[in-house]
PDB file of C-alpha atoms in Angstrom:
ATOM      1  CA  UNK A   1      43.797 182.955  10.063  1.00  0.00           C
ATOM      2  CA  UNK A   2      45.812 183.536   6.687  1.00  0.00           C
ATOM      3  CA  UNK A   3      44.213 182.417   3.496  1.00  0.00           C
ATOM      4  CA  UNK A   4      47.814 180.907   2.516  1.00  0.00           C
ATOM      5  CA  UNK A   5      47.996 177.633   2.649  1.00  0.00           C
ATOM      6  CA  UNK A   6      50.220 176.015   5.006  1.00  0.00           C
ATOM      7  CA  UNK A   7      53.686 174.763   3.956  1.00  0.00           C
ATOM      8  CA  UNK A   8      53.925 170.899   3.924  1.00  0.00           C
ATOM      9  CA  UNK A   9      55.465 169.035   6.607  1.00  0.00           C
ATOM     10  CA  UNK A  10      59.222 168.013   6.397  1.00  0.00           C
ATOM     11  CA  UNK A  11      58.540 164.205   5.725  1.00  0.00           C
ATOM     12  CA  UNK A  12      56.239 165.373   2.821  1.00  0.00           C
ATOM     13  CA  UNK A  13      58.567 167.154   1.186  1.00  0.00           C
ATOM     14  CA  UNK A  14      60.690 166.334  -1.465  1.00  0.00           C
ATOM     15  CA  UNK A  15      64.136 165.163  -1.143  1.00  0.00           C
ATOM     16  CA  UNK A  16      66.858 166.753  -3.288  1.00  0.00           C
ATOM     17  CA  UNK A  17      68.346 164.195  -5.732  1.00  0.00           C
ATOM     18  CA  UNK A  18      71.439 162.246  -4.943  1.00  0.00           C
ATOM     19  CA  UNK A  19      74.374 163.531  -6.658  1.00  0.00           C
ATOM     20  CA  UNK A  20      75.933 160.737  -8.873  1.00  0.00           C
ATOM     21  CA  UNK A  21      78.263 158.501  -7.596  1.00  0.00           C
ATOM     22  CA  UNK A  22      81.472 159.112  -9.314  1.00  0.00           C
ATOM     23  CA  UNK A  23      83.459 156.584 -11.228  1.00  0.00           C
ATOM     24  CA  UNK A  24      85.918 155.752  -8.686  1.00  0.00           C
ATOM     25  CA  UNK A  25      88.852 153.301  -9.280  1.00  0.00           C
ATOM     26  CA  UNK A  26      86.804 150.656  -7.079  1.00  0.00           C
ATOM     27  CA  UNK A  27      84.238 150.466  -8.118  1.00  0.00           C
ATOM     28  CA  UNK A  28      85.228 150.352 -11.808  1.00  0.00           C
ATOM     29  CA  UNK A  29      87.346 147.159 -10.541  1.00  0.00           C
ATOM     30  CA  UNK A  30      84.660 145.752  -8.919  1.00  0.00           C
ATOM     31  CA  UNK A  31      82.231 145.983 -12.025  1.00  0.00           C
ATOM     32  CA  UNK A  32      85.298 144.607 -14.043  1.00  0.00           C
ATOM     33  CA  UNK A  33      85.782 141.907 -11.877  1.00  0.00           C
ATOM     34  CA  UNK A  34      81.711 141.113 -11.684  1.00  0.00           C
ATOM     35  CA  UNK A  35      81.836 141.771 -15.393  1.00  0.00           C
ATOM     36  CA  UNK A  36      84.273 138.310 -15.339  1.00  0.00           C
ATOM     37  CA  UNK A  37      82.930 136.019 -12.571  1.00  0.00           C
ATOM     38  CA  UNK A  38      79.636 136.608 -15.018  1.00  0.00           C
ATOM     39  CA  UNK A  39      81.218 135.868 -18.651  1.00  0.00           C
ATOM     40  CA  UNK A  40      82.930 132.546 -16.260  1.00  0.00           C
ATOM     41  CA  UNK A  41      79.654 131.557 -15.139  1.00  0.00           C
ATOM     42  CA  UNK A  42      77.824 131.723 -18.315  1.00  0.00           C
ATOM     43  CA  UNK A  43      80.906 130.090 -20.418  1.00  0.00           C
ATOM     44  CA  UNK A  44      80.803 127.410 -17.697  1.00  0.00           C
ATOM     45  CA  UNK A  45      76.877 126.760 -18.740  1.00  0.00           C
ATOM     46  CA  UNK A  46      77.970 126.867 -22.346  1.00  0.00           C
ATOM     47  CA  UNK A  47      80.263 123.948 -22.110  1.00  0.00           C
ATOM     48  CA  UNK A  48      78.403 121.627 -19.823  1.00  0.00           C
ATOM     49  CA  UNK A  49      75.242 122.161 -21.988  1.00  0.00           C
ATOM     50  CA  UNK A  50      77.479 121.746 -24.931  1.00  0.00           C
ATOM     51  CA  UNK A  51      79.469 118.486 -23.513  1.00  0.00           C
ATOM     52  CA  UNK A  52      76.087 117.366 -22.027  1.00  0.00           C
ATOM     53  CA  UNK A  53      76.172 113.695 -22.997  1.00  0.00           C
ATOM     54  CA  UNK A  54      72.227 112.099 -21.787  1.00  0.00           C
ATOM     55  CA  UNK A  55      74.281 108.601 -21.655  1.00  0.00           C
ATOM     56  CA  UNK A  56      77.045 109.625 -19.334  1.00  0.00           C
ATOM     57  CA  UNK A  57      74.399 111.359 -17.256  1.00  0.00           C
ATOM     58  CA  UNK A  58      72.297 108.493 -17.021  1.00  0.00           C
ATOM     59  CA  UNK A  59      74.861 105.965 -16.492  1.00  0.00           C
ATOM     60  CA  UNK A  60      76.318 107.714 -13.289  1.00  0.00           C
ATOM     61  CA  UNK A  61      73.262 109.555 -12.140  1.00  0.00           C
ATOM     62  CA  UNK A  62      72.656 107.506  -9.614  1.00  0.00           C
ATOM     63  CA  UNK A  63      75.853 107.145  -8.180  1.00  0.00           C
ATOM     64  CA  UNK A  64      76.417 111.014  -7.584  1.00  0.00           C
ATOM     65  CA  UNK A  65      72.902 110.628  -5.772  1.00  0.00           C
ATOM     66  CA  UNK A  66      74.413 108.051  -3.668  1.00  0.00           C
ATOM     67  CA  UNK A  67      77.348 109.948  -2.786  1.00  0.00           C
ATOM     68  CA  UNK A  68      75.627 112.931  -1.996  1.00  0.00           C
ATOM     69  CA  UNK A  69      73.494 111.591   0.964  1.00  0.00           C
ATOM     70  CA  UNK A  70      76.634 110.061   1.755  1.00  0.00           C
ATOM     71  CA  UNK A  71      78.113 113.445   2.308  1.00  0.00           C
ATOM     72  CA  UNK A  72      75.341 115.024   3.916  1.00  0.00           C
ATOM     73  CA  UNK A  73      74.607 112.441   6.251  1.00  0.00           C
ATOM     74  CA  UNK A  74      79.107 112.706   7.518  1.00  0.00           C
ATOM     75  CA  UNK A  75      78.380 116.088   7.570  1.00  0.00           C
ATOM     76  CA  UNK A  76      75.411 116.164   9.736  1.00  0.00           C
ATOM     77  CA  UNK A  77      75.710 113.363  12.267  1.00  0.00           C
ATOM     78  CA  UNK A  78      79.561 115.149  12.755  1.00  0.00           C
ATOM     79  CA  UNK A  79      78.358 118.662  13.236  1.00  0.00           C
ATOM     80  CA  UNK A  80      75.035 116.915  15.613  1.00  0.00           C
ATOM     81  CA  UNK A  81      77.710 115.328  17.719  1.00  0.00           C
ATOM     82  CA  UNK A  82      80.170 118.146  17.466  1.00  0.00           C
ATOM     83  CA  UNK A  83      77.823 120.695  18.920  1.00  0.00           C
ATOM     84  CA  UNK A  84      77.083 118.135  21.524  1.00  0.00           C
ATOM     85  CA  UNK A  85      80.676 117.728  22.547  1.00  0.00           C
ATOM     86  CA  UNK A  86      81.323 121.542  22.354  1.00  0.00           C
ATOM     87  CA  UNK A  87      79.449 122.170  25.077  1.00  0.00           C
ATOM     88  CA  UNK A  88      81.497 120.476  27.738  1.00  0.00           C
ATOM     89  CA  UNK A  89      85.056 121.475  25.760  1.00  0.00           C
ATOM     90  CA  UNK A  90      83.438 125.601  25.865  1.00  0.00           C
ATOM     91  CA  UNK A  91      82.299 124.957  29.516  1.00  0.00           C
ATOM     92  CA  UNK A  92      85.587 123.837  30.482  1.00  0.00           C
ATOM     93  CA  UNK A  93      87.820 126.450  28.352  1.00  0.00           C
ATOM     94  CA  UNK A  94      86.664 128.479  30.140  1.00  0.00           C
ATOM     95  CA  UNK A  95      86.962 126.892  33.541  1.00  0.00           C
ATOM     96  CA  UNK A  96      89.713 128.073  35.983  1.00  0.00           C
ATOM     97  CA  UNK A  97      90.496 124.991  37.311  1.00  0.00           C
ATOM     98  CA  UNK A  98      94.095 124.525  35.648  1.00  0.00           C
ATOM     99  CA  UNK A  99      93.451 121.044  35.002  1.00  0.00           C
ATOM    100  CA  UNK A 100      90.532 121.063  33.327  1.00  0.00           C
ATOM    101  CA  UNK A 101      91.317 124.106  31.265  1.00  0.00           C
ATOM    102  CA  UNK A 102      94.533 122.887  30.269  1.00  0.00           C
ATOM    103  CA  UNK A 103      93.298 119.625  28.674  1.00  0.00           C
ATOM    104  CA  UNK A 104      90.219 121.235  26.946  1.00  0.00           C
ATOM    105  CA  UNK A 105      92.796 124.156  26.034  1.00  0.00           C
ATOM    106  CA  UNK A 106      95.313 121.446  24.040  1.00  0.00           C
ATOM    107  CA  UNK A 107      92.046 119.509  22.432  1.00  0.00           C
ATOM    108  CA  UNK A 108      91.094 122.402  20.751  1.00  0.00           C
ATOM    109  CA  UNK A 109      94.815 123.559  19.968  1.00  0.00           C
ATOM    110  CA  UNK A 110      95.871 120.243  18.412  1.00  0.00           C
ATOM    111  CA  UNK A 111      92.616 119.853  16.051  1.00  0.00           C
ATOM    112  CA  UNK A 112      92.155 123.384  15.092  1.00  0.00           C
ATOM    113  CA  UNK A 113      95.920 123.501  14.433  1.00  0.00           C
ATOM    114  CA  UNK A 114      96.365 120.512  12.080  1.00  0.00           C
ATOM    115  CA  UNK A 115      94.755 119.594   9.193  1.00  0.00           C
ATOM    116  CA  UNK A 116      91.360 117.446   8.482  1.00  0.00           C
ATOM    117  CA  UNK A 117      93.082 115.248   6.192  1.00  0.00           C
ATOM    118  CA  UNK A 118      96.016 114.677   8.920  1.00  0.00           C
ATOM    119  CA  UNK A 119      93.587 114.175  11.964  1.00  0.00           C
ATOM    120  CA  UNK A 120      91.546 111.497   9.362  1.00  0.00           C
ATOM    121  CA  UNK A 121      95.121 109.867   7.903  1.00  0.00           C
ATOM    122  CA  UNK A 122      95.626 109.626  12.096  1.00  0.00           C
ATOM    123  CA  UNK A 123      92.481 107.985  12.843  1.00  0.00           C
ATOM    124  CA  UNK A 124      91.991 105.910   9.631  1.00  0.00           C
ATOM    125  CA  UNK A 125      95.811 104.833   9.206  1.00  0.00           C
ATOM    126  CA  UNK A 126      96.894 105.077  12.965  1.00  0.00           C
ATOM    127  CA  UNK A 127      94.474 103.108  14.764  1.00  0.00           C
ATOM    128  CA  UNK A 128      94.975  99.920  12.381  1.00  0.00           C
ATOM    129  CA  UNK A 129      98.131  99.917  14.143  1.00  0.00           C
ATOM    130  CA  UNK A 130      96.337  99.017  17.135  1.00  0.00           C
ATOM    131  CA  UNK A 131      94.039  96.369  15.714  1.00  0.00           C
ATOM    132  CA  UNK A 132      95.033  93.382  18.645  1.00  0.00           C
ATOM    133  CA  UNK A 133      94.103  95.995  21.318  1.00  0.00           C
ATOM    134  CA  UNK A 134      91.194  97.265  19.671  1.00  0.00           C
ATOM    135  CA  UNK A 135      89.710  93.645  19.033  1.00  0.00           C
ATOM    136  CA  UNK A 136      90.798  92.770  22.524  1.00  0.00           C
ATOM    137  CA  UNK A 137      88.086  95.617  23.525  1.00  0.00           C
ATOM    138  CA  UNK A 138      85.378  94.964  20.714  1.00  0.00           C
ATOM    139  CA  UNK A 139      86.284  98.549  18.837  1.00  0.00           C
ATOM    140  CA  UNK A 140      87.897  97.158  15.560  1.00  0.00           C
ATOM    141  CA  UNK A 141      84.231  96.528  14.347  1.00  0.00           C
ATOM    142  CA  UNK A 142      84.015 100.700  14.396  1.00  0.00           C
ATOM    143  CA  UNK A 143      87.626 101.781  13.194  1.00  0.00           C
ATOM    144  CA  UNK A 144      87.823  99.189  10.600  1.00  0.00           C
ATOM    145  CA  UNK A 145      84.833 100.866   8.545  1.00  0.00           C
ATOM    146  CA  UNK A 146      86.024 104.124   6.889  1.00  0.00           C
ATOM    147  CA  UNK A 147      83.345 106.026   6.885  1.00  0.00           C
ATOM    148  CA  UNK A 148      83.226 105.734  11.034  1.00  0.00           C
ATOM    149  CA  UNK A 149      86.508 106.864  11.037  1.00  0.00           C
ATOM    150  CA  UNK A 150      85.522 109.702   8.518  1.00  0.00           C
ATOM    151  CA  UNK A 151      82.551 110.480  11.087  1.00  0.00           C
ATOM    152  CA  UNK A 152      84.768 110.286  14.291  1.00  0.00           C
ATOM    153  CA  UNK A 153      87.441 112.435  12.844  1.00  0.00           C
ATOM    154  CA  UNK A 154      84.902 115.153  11.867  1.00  0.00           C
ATOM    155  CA  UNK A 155      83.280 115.428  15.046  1.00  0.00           C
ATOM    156  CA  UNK A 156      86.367 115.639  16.934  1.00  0.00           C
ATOM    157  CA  UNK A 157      87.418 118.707  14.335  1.00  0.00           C
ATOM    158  CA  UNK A 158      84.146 120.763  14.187  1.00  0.00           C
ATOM    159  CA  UNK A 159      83.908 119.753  18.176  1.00  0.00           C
ATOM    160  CA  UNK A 160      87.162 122.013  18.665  1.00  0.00           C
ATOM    161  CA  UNK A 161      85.739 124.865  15.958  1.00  0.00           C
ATOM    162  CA  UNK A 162      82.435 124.550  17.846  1.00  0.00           C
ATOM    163  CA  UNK A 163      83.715 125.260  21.413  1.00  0.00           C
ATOM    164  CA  UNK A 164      85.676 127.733  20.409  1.00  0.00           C
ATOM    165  CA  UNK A 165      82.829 129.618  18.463  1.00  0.00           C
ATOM    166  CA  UNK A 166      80.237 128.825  21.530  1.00  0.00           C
ATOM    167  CA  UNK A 167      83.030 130.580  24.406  1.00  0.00           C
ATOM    168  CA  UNK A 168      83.702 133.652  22.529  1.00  0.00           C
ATOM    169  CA  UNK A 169      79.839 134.092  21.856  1.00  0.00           C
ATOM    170  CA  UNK A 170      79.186 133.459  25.803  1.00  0.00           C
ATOM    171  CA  UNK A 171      82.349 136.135  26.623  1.00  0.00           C
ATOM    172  CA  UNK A 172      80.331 138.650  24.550  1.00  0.00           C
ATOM    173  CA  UNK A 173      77.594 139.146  26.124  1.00  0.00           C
ATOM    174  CA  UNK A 174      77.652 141.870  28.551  1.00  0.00           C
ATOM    175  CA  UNK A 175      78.964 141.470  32.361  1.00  0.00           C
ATOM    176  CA  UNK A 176      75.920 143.258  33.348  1.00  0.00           C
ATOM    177  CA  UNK A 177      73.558 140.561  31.823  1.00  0.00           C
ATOM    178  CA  UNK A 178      75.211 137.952  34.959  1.00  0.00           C
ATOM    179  CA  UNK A 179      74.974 140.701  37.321  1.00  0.00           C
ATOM    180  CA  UNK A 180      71.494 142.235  36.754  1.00  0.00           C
ATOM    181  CA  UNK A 181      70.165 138.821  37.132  1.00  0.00           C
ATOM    182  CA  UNK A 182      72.139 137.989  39.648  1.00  0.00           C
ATOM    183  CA  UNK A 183      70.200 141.079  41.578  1.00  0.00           C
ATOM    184  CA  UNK A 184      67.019 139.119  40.645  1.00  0.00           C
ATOM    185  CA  UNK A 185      67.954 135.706  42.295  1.00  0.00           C
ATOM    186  CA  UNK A 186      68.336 133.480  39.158  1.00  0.00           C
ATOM    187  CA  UNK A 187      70.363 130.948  39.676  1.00  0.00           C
ATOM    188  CA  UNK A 188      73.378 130.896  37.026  1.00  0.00           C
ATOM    189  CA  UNK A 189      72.347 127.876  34.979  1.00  0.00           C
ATOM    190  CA  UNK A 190      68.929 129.631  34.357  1.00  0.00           C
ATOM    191  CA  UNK A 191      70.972 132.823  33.744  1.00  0.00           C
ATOM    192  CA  UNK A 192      72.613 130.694  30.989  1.00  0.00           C
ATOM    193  CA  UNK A 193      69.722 129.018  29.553  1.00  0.00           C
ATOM    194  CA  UNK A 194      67.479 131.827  29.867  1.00  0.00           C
ATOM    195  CA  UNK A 195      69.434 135.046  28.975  1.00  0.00           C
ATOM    196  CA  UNK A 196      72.902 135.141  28.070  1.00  0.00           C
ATOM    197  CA  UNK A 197      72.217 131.930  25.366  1.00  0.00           C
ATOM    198  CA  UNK A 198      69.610 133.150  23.659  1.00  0.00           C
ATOM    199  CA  UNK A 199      71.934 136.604  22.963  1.00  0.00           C
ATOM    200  CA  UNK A 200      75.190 134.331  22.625  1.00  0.00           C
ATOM    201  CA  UNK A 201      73.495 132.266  19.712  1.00  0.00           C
ATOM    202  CA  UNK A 202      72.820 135.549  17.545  1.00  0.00           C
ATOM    203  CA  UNK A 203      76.400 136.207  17.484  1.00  0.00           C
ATOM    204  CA  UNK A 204      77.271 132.794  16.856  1.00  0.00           C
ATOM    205  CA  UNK A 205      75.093 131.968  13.993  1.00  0.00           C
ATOM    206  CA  UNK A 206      77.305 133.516  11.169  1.00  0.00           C
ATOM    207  CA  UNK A 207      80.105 131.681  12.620  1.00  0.00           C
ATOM    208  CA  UNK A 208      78.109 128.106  13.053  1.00  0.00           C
ATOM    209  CA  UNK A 209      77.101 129.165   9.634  1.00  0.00           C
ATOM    210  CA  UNK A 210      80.586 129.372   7.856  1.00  0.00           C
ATOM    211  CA  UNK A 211      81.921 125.706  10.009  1.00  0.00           C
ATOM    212  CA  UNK A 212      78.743 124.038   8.299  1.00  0.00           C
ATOM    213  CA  UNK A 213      79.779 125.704   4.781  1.00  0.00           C
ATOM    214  CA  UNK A 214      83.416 124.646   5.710  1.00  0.00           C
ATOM    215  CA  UNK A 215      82.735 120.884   6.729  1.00  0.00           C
ATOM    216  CA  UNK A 216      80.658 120.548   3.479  1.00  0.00           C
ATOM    217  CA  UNK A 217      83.511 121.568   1.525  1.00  0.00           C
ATOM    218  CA  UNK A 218      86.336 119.862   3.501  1.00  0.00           C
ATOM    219  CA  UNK A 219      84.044 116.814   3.025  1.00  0.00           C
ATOM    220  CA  UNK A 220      85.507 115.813   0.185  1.00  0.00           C
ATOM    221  CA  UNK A 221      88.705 114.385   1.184  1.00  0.00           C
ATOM    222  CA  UNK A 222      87.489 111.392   2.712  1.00  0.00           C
ATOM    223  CA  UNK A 223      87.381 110.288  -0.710  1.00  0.00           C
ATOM    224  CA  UNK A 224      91.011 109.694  -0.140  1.00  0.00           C
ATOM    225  CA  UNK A 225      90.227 107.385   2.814  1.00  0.00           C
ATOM    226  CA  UNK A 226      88.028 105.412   0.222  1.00  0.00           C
ATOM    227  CA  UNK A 227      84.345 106.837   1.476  1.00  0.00           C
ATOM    228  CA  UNK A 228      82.440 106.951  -1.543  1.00  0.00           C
ATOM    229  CA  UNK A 229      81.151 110.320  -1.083  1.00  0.00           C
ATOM    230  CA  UNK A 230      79.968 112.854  -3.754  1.00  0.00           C
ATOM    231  CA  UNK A 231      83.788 113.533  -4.043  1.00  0.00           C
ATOM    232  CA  UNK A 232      84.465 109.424  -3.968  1.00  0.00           C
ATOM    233  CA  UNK A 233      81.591 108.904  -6.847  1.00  0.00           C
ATOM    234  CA  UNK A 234      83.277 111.657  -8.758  1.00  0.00           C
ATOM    235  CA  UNK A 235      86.787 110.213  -9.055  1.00  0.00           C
ATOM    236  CA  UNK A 236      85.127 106.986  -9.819  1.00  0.00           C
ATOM    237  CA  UNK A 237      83.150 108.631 -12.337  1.00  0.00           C
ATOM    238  CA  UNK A 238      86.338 110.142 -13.700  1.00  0.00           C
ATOM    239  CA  UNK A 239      88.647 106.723 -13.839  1.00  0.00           C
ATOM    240  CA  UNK A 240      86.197 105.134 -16.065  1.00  0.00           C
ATOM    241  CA  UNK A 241      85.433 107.923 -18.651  1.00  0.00           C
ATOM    242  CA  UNK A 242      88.275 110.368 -18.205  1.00  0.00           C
ATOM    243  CA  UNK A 243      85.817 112.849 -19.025  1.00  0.00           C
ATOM    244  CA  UNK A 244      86.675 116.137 -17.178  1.00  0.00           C
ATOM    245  CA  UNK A 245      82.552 117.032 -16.880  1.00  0.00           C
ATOM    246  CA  UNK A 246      82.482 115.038 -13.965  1.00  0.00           C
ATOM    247  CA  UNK A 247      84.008 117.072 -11.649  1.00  0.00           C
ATOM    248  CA  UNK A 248      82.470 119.576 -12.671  1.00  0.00           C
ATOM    249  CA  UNK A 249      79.241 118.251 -12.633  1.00  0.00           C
ATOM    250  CA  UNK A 250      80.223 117.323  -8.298  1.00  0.00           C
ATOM    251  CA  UNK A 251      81.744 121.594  -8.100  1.00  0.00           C
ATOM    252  CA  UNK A 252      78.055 122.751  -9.390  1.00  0.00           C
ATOM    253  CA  UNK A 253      76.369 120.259  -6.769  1.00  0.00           C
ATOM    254  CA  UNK A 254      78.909 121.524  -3.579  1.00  0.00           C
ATOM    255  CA  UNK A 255      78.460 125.055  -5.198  1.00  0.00           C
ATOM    256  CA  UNK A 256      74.297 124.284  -4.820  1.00  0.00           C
ATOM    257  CA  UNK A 257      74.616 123.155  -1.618  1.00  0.00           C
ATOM    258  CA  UNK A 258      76.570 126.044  -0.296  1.00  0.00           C
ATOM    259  CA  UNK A 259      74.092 128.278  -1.607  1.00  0.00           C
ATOM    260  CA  UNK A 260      71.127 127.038  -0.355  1.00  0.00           C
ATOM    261  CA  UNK A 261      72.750 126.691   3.341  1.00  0.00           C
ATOM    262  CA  UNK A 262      73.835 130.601   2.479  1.00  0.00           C
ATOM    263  CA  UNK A 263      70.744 131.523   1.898  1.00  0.00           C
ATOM    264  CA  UNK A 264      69.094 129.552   5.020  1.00  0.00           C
ATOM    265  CA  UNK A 265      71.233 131.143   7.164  1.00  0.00           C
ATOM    266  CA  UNK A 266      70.667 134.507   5.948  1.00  0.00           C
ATOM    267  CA  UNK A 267      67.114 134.015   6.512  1.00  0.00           C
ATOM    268  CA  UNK A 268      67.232 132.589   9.506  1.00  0.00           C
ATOM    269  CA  UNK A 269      70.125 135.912  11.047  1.00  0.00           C
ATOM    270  CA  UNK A 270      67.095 137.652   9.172  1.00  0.00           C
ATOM    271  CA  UNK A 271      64.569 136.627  11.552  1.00  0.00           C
ATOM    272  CA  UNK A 272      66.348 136.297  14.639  1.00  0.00           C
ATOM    273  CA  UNK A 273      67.478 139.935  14.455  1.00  0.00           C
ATOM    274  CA  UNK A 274      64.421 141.440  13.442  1.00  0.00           C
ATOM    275  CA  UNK A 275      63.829 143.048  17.129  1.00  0.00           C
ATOM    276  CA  UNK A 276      67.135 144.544  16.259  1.00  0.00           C
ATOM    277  CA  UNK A 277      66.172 146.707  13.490  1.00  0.00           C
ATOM    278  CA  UNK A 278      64.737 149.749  13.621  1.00  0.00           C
TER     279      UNK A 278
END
């Protein structure tokens, strides 16, 4: 055997350097445009600390805590009970029975074509219209309340969202998934449950993700239906001390929030996928 010593092997060896990434055009707008969302940010925390008044803060404290859980619990209960009334509306989108396609198909056309703020105005506005027959039936104790009819018309919206997020997850999972187990004997509800879910739900979750982020921002106009929401508390804030902070105090809270559910569902995508990554 030679006295020379062996050579290294490959994934010992060094790596040549990168060769520097060149000034390109974007990426000289994109540092120019980080370069501003930065000198925003920080001139933003300049002028609350600056207009920071202890007083004003403790004086409506409170009441921006109070419309905060007001706004997370609308925006939980609807997307609860919209998930649970996706299932049916997905299941039968995708039916080919005519007439229950056709039904679930203009549900999910009507409230996914018109806005939140009409569908609420509807439901709010609308069904006090119908106060004699809905008294007649014991229902005027629910529509009369604004914040049920803020809670009923966001469930019927992210319902529509939902089902359409839920069939398009289902449709991309392979054909051969049904038909390999299928050639196994599982029935097709197990199939469901068992194999093509747990795959649908992966490419769902940035989707599910984004209809949370949406609801929690679209939130806000029941404040216009007089739900004293974080959006509500602000403009009540506002009327008494015309003092602009205020909404910006509620824009750094919904900015928080949106965050922190970005962040969740990051890690959560994170985990999920990790068999995925090699």
């Amino acid at each position: 055997m030679s006295g020379a010593s062996a050579s290294p092997p490959l994934a010992a060896q060094e790596r040549p350097p990168e060769p520097p990434r060149r000034w390109t055009r974007a990426r000289i707008a994109g540092h120019a445009l980080m370069a501003v969302w930065i000198a925003g940010g920080l001139g933003l925390a300049a002028f609350l600390y600056s207009a920071y008044d202890p007083a004003l803060f403790a004086r409506f404290a409170p009441n921006y805590l109070s419309g905060l859980k007001v706004t997370l619990s609308l925006v939980g209960l609807s997307i609860l009970l919209g998930a649970a009334l996706s299932l049916p509306v997905a299941w039968a989108r995708g039916s080919k029975n005519p007439f229950v396609a056709w039904p679930a198909y203009a549900y999910v056309y009507f409230f996914r074509g018109t806005p939140l703020l009409a569908q609420a105005f509807l439901i709010y506005y609308g069904m006090g219209s119908f106060r004699p027959q809905l008294e007649a039936v014991g229902l005027w104790v629910f529509f009369r309340d604004a914040w049920y009819c803020a809670l009923f018309a966001f469930t019927l919206n992210t319902a529509a969202y939902q089902a359409e997020i839920l069939r398009g997850a289902v449709q991309s999972v392979p054909r051969g998934q049904w038909e390999g187990a299928a050639s196994l004997g599982l029935p097709r509800w197990l199939t469901l449950r068992k194999i093509v879910l747990p795959q649908a739900l992966i490419v769902a979750l940035r989707p599910y993700g984004n209809e949370i982020i949406l609801m929690i921002k679209g939130s806000a106009i029941v404040a216009i239906i007089t739900v004293l929401d974080l959006m509500g508390e602000t403009r009540r804030a506002y009327s008494r001390t015309f003092d602009f902070q205020t909404y910006l105090w509620a824009a750094v809270i919904y900015l928080a929030i949106v965050e922190t559910l970005r962040n969740i569902i990051d890690w959560i995508e994170r985990r999920i996928t990790a068999h995925l990554k090699r």
